[in-house]
């Protein structure tokens, strides 16, 4: 029996829930939201699709006490920026919200794995770890999983290669300081730099544009349709499946670094091995000097932001 509790039944949460239903991800899916009426309505709506689906998933609106025997709690709850509010003020408000979510979940006896998607995701995952007191492996942020998928799709288009054969990762903060360490990207088995040298029609300038597109994808989508949710919903599903099926998959989730690259407390997107125990191994990449500099700058930024928070 695989059970997931989703907290936050907004656009992101419900995109995840819809993907989970269609992918037959678990046996039981509980929907929680401060807006209980909404959670109930969403459960009803999904249940009406069951007759057309390949699963007999049990879906219902619940409470934090339902987390006691859950394998995973996915948190997508949060509030948006108010006019005139700084990012740090928004973050402080989201911290207060997370207290009202994480504390009762821990009190329920929950002993599974947290997956956090609420933005800024690296900070919110670190906050969840701090509030829960859970071991590092059991609190995961979605990190740059979606950004890495976006990059692989765009590189696949550019090189006319199936994105599944593009091996590369976006690392760092899920945000403006994220970047692609090109030294680590391969097309099938071939390093991307060798492919550029062998085929002059492919250019580094174009790759840099692709990197910029990946970094700005969310802004572009938000401008066009107000929010992003399908892609992240599927990314959450991917991370949850790696846990539920004990896959040992490598995903660029946000996990505490725990000494990787000589860094410790910060939560940041970096390739990690994910299995039933959560984030079990962080991979230390052999980065070029300029890549290492960017990564450390991104970590410093995250660390500074986290330090600005008041936990009381
Ligand atoms: P939304 O406003 O549609 O949904 C947020 C939900 O949280 C609402 O249903 C609201 O009722 C609920 N909520 C608010 N306070 C709560 C509380 N105290 N307890 C329980 N539930 C509460 O927003 P959305 O579009 O679904 O986005 C959710 C979050 O996901 C945002 O922080 C957004 O920035 C983030 N996001 C992350 C990524 C990523 O890659 N990690 C991508 C897209 C969006």
Tab-separated table of N, CA and C in Angstrom, residues 1-6 16 20 24-31 55-60 66 69-72 244:
chain	number	residue	atom	x	y	z
A	1	UNK	N	0.825	-1.209	0.000
A	1	UNK	CA	0.000	0.000	0.000
A	1	UNK	C	0.859	1.258	0.000
A	2	UNK	N	0.836	1.990	-1.086
A	2	UNK	CA	1.631	3.225	-1.157
A	2	UNK	C	0.697	4.419	-0.961
A	3	UNK	N	1.057	5.240	0.016
A	3	UNK	CA	0.164	6.365	0.353
A	3	UNK	C	0.908	7.696	0.258
A	4	UNK	N	0.265	8.650	-0.398
A	4	UNK	CA	0.830	10.003	-0.504
A	4	UNK	C	-0.192	11.000	0.033
A	5	UNK	N	0.291	11.945	0.836
A	5	UNK	CA	-0.556	13.062	1.260
A	5	UNK	C	-0.050	14.312	0.537
A	6	UNK	N	-0.963	15.013	-0.106
A	6	UNK	CA	-0.620	16.251	-0.796
A	6	UNK	C	-1.134	17.422	0.033
A	16	UNK	N	0.055	17.818	-9.996
A	16	UNK	CA	0.727	16.610	-9.506
A	16	UNK	C	-0.299	15.486	-9.295
A	20	UNK	N	-0.404	11.975	-11.008
A	20	UNK	CA	-0.273	10.776	-10.152
A	20	UNK	C	-1.383	9.775	-10.470
A	24	UNK	N	-0.830	6.120	-12.206
A	24	UNK	CA	-1.042	5.065	-11.210
A	24	UNK	C	0.103	5.028	-10.198
A	25	UNK	N	0.413	6.195	-9.644
A	25	UNK	CA	1.615	6.356	-8.823
A	25	UNK	C	1.523	5.674	-7.463
A	26	UNK	N	0.313	5.685	-6.875
A	26	UNK	CA	0.182	5.174	-5.508
A	26	UNK	C	-1.199	4.546	-5.335
A	27	UNK	N	-1.443	3.978	-4.149
A	27	UNK	CA	-2.742	3.343	-3.895
A	27	UNK	C	-3.709	4.305	-3.218
A	28	UNK	N	-3.143	5.252	-2.475
A	28	UNK	CA	-3.988	6.168	-1.710
A	28	UNK	C	-3.426	7.585	-1.837
A	29	UNK	N	-4.301	8.528	-2.141
A	29	UNK	CA	-3.879	9.916	-2.290
A	29	UNK	C	-4.815	10.794	-1.463
A	30	UNK	N	-4.229	11.479	-0.480
A	30	UNK	CA	-5.024	12.323	0.415
A	30	UNK	C	-4.762	13.783	0.071
A	31	UNK	N	-5.806	14.570	-0.053
A	31	UNK	CA	-5.655	15.983	-0.406
A	31	UNK	C	-5.938	16.864	0.805
A	55	UNK	N	-6.604	2.694	-12.680
A	55	UNK	CA	-6.285	2.461	-11.276
A	55	UNK	C	-7.550	2.505	-10.419
A	56	UNK	N	-7.429	1.912	-9.249
A	56	UNK	CA	-8.545	2.046	-8.314
A	56	UNK	C	-8.049	2.828	-7.097
A	57	UNK	N	-7.287	3.865	-7.378
A	57	UNK	CA	-6.694	4.681	-6.320
A	57	UNK	C	-7.772	5.236	-5.386
A	58	UNK	N	-7.447	5.210	-4.084
A	58	UNK	CA	-8.379	5.796	-3.113
A	58	UNK	C	-7.998	7.266	-2.959
A	59	UNK	N	-8.916	8.148	-3.295
A	59	UNK	CA	-8.607	9.590	-3.237
A	59	UNK	C	-9.629	10.280	-2.347
A	60	UNK	N	-9.161	11.034	-1.366
A	60	UNK	CA	-10.110	11.745	-0.506
A	60	UNK	C	-9.457	12.977	0.123
A	66	UNK	N	-3.800	12.220	8.792
A	66	UNK	CA	-3.716	11.159	7.773
A	66	UNK	C	-2.273	10.888	7.338
A	69	UNK	N	0.652	7.327	8.493
A	69	UNK	CA	1.156	6.124	7.821
A	69	UNK	C	1.453	6.380	6.342
A	70	UNK	N	1.708	7.646	6.005
A	70	UNK	CA	1.992	7.963	4.594
A	70	UNK	C	3.455	7.670	4.272
A	71	UNK	N	3.711	7.315	3.010
A	71	UNK	CA	5.095	7.118	2.570
A	71	UNK	C	5.729	8.459	2.206
A	72	UNK	N	4.894	9.336	1.628
A	72	UNK	CA	5.405	10.631	1.153
A	72	UNK	C	4.395	11.721	1.477
A	244	UNK	N	9.074	5.673	-4.272
A	244	UNK	CA	8.140	4.558	-4.041
A	244	UNK	C	8.628	3.256	-4.680
